[in-house]
PDB file of C-alpha atoms in Angstrom:
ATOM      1  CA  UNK A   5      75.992  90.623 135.952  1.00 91.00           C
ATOM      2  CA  UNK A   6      73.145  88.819 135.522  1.00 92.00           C
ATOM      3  CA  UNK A   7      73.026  87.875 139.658  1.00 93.00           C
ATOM      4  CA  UNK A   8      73.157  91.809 139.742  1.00 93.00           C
ATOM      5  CA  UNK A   9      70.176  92.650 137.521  1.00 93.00           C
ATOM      6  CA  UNK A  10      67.864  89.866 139.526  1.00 93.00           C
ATOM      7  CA  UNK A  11      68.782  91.791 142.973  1.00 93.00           C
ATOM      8  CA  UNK A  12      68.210  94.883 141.553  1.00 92.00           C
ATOM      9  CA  UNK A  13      72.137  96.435 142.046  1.00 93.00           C
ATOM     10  CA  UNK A  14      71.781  98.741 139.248  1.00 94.00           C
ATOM     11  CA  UNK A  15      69.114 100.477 139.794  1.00 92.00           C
ATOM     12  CA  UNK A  16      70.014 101.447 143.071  1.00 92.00           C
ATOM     13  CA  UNK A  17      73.394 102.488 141.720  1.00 91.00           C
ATOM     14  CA  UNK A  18      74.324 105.833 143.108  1.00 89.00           C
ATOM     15  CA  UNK A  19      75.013 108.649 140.042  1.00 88.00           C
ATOM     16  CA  UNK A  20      74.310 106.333 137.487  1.00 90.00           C
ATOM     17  CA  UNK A  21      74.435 108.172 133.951  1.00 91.00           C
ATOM     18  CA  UNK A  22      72.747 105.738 131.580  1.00 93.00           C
ATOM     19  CA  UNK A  23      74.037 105.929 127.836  1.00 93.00           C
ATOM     20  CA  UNK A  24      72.208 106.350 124.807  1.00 91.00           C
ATOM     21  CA  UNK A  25      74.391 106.347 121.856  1.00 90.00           C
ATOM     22  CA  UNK A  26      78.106 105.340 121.119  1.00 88.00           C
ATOM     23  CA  UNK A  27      80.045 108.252 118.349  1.00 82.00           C
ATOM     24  CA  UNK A  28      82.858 105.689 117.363  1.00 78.00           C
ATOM     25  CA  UNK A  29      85.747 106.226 119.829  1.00 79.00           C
ATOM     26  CA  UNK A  30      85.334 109.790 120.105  1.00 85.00           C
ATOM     27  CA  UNK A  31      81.881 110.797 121.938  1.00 89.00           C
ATOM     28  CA  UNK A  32      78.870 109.339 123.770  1.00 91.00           C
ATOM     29  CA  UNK A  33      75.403 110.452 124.364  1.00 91.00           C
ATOM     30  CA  UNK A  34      74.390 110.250 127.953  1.00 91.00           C
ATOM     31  CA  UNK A  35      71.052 110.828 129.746  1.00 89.00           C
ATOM     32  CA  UNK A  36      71.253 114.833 130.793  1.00 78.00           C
ATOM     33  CA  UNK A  37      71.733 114.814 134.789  1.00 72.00           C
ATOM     34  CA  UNK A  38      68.654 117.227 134.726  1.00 76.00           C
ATOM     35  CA  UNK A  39      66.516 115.673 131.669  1.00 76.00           C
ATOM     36  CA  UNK A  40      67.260 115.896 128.218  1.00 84.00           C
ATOM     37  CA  UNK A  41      70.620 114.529 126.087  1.00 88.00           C
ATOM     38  CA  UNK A  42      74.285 115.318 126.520  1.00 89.00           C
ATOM     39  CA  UNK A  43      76.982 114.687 123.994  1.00 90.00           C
ATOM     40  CA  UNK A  44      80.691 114.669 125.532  1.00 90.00           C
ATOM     41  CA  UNK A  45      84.294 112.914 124.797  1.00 90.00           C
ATOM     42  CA  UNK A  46      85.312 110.153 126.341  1.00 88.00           C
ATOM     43  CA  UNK A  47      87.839 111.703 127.022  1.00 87.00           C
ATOM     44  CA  UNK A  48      86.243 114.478 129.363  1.00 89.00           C
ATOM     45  CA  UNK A  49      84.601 111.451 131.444  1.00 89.00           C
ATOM     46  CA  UNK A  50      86.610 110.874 134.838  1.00 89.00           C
ATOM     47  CA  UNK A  51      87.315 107.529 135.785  1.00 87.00           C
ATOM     48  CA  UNK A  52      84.542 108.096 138.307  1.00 88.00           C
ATOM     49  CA  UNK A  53      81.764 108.836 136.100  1.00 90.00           C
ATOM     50  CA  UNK A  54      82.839 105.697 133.501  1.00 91.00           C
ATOM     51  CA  UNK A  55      82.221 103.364 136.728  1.00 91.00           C
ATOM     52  CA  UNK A  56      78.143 104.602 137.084  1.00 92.00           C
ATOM     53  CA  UNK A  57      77.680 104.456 132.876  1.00 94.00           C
ATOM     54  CA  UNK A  58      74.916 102.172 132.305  1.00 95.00           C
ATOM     55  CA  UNK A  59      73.042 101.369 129.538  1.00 94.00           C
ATOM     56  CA  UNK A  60      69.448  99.611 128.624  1.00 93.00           C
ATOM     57  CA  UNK A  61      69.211  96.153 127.187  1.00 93.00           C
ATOM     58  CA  UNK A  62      66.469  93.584 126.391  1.00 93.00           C
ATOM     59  CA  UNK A  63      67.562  92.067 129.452  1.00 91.00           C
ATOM     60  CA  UNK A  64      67.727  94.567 131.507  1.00 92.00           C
ATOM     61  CA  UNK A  65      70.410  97.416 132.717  1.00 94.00           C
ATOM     62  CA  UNK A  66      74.004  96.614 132.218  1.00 95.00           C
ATOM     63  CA  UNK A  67      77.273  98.476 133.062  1.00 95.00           C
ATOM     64  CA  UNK A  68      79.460  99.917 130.395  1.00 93.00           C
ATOM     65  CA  UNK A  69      82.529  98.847 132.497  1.00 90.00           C
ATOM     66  CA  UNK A  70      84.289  95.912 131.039  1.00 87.00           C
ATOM     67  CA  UNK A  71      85.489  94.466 134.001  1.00 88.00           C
ATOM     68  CA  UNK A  72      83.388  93.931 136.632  1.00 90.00           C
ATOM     69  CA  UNK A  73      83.378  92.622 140.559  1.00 89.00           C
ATOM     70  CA  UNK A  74      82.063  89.456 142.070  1.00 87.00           C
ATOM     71  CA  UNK A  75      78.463  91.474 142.454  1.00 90.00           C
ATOM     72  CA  UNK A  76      78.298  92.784 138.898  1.00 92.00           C
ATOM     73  CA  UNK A  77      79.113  95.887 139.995  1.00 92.00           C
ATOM     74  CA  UNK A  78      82.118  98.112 137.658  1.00 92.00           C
ATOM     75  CA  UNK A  79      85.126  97.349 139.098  1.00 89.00           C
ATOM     76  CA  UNK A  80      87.930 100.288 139.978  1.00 86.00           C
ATOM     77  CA  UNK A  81      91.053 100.437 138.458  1.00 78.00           C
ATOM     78  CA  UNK A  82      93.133 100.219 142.279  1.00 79.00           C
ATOM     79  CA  UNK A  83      90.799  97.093 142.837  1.00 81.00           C
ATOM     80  CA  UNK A  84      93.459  95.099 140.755  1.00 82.00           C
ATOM     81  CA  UNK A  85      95.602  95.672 143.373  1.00 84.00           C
ATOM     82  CA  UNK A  86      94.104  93.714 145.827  1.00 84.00           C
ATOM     83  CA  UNK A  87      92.942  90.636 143.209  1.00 86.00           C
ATOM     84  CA  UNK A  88      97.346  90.609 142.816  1.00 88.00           C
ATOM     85  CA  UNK A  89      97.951  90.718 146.872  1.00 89.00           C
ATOM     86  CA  UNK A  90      95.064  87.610 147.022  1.00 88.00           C
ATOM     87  CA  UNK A  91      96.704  85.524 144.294  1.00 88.00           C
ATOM     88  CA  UNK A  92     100.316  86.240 146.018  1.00 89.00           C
ATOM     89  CA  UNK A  93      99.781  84.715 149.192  1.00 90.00           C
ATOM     90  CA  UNK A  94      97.873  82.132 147.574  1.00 89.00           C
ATOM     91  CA  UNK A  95     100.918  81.586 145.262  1.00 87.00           C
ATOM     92  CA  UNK A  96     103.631  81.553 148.469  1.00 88.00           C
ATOM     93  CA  UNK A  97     101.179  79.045 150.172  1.00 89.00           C
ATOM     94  CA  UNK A  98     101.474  76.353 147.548  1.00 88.00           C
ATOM     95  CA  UNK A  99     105.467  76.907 148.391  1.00 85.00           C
ATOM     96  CA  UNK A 100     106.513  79.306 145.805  1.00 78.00           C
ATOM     97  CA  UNK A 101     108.387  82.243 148.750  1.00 72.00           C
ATOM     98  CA  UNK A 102     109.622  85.087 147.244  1.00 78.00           C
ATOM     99  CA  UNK A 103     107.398  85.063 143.601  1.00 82.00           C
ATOM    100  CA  UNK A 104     105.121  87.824 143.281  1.00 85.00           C
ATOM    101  CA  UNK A 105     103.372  89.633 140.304  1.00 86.00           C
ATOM    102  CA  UNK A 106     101.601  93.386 140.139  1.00 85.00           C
ATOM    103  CA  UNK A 107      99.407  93.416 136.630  1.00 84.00           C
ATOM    104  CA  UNK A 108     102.245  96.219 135.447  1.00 82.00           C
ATOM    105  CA  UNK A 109     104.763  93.075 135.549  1.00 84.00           C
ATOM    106  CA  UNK A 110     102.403  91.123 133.656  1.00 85.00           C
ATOM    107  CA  UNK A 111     102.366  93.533 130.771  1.00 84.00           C
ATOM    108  CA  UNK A 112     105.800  93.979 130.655  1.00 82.00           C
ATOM    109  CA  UNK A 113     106.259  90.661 130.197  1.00 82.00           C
ATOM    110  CA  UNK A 114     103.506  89.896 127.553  1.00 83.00           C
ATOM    111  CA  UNK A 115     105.726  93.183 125.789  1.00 84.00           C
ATOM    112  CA  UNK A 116     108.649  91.055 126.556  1.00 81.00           C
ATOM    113  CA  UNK A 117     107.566  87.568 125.232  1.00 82.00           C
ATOM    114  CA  UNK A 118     105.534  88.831 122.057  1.00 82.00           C
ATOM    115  CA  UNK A 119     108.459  90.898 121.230  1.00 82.00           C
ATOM    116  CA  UNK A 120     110.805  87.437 121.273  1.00 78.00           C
ATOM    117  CA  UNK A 121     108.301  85.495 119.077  1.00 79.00           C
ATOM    118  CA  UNK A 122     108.011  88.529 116.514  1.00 77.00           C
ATOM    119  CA  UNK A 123     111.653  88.405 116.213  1.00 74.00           C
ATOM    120  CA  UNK A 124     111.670  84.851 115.503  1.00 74.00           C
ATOM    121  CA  UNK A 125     108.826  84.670 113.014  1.00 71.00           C
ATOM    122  CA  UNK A 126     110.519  87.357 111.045  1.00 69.00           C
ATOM    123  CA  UNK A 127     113.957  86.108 111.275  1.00 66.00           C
ATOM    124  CA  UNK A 128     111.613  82.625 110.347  1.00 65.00           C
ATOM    125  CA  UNK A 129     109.758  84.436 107.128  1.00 63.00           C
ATOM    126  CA  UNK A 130     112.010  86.991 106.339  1.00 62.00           C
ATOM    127  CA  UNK A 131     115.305  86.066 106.153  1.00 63.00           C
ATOM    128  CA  UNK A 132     115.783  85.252 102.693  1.00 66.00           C
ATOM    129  CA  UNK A 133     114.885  88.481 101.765  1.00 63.00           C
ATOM    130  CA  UNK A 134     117.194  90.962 100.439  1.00 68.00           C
ATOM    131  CA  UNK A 135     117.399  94.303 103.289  1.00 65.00           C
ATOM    132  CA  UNK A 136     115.505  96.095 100.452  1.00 66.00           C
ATOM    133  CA  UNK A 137     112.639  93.632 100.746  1.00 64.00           C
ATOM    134  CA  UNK A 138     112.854  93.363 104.260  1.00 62.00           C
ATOM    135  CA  UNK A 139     112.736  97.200 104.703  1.00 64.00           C
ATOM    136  CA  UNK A 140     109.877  97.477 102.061  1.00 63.00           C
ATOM    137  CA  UNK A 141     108.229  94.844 103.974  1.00 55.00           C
ATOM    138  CA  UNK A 142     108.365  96.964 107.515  1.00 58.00           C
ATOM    139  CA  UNK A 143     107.245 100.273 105.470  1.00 57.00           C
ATOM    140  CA  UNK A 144     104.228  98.429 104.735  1.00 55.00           C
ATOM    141  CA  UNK A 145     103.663  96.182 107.498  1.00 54.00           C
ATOM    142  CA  UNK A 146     105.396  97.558 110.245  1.00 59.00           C
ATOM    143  CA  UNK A 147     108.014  95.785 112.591  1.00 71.00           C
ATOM    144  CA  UNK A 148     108.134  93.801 115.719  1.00 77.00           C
ATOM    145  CA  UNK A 149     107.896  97.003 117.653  1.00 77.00           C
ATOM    146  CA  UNK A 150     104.363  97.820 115.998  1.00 79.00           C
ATOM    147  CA  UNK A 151     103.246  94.605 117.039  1.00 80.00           C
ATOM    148  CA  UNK A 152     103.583  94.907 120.585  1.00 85.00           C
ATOM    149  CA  UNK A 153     102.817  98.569 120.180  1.00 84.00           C
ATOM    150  CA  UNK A 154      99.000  96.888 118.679  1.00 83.00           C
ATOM    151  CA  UNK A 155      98.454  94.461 121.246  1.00 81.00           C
ATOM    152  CA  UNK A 156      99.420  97.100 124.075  1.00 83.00           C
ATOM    153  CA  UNK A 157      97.564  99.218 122.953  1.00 84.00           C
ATOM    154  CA  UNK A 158      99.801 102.461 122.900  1.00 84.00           C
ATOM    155  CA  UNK A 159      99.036 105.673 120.586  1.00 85.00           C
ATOM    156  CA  UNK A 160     103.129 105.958 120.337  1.00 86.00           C
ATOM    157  CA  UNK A 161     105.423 103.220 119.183  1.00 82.00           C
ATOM    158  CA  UNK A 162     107.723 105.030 121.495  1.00 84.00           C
ATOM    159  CA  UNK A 163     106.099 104.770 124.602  1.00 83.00           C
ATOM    160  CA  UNK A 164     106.404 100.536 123.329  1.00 82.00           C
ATOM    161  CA  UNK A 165     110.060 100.850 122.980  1.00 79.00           C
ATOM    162  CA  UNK A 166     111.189 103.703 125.602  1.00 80.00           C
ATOM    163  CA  UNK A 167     108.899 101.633 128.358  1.00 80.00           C
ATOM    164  CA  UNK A 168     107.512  98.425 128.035  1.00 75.00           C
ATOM    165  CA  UNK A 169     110.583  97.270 126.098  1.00 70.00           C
ATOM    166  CA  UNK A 170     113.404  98.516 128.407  1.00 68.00           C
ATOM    167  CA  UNK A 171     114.944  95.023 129.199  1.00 64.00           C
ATOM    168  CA  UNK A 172     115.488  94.638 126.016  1.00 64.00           C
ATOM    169  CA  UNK A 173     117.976  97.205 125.328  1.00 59.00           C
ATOM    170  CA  UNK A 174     120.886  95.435 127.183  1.00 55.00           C
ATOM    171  CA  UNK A 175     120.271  91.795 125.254  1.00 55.00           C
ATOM    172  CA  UNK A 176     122.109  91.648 121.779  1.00 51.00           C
ATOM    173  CA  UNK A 177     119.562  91.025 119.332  1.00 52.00           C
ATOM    174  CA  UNK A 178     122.193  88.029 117.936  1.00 51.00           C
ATOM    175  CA  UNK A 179     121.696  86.068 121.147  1.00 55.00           C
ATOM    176  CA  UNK A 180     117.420  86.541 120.328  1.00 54.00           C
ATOM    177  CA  UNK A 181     118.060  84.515 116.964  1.00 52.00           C
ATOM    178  CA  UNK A 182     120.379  82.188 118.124  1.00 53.00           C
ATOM    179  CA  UNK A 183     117.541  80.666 120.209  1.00 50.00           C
ATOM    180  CA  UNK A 184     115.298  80.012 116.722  1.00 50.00           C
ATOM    181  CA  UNK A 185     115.751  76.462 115.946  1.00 50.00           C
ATOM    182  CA  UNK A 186     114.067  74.595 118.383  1.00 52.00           C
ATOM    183  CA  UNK A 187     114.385  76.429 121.682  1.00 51.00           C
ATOM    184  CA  UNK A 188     111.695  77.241 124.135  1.00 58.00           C
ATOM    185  CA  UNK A 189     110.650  81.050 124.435  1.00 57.00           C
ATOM    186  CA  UNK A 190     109.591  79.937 128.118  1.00 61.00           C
ATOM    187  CA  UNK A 191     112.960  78.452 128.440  1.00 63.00           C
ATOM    188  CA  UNK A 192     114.427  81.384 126.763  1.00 60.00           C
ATOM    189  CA  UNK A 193     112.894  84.125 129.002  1.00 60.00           C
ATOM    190  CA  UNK A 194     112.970  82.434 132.065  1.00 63.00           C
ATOM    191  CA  UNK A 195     116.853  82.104 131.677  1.00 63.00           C
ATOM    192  CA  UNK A 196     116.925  86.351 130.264  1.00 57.00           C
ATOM    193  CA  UNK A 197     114.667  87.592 132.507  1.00 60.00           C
ATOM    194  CA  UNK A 198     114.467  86.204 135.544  1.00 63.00           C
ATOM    195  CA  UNK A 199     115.970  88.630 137.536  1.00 62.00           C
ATOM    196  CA  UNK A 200     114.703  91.811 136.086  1.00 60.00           C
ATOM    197  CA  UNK A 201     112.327  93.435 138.762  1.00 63.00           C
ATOM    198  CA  UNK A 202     109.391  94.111 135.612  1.00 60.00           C
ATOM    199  CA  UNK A 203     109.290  90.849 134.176  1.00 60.00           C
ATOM    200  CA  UNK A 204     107.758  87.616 135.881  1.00 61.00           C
ATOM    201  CA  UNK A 205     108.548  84.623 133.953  1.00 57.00           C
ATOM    202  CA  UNK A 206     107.551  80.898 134.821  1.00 57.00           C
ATOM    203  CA  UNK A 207     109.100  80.366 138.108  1.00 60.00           C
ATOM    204  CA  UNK A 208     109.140  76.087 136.864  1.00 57.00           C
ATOM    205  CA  UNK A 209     110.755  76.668 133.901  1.00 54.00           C
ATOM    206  CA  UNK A 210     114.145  75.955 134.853  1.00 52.00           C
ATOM    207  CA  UNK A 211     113.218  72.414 136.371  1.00 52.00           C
ATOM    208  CA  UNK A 212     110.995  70.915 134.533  1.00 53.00           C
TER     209      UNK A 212
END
């Protein structure tokens, strides 16, 4: 970013919208096209228009965009495509043929593998608790499924469990715990999953 602010990159930006003030989550106030201010929702904003929001800084203009490219510039959601395809045939040149990964595999399987260690911490921490307790406890803390549902990010614990979560409907929940005392979790999923076309787990695992 800063390599991009010394050549001048955003400035020359084409469209750029430059933002003034940040509402919470809900709205931002953006530099009118034609002068003035303009307050919308985020959620009005096109994926286009989010990739020229800029704002001013001490240090000069920076993109909104968290992720960026190589010249500072935002970077578009299909470019992840090609970063994948790059670090594929990088991955069957040091001899691995036949492993690939998308960034959709990658977060089913940080679903996958956060969903096994939640099990195990609260079969861990909660199993001497009566299933009064234990259901009190999820009232007020929430389950496994609302931590992955956190760290994914979803509005719907559904979406968690109906999507993301899938491979786990055929495993019996027993054969989860049984693993507790003193097994790997990359052991453990790389023996599950390692055949389900959403998941990549650690291709090694099995002979180290």
């Amino acid at each position: 970013m800063r390599r991009a602010q010394a050549a001048g990159r955003y400035e020359r930006l084409s469209g750029a919208r430059m933002v003034l003030a940040v509402r919470g989550t809900g709205s931002v106030i953006l530099e009118g096209a034609h002068g003035g201010v303009e307050r919308r929702r985020w959620n009005d904003i096109g994926p286009r228009t989010r990739l020229r929001l800029l704002r001013r800084t001490p240090l000069g203009l920076e993109p909104v965009a968290l992720w960026l490219n190589e010249d500072g510039l935002p970077r578009d959601g299909r470019g992840w495509e090609h970063t994948f395809d790059v670090a594929n045939e990088r991955i069957a040149m040091l001899g691995s043929a036949g492993f690939t990964c998308t960034a959709h595999m990658l977060r089913h399987s940080c679903a996958l593998r956060w969903y096994a260690i939640g099990r195990l911490v609260h079969a861990c921490r909660l199993g001497h608790l009566t299933v009064v307790q234990r259901q009190d406890f999820r009232e007020q803390f929430g389950d496994t499924w609302h931590l992955v549902q956190t760290m994914l990010g979803h509005l719907r614990v559904e979406t968690t469990k109906a999507v993301y979560l899938e491979p786990f409907r055929t495993l019996d929940v027993e054969m989860l715990l049984a693993h507790a005392d003193g097994f790997a979790i990359e052991m453990f999923m790389a023996e599950v999953f390692t055949g389900h076309s959403r998941v990549r787990t650690d291709p090694l695992a099995g002979v180290r």
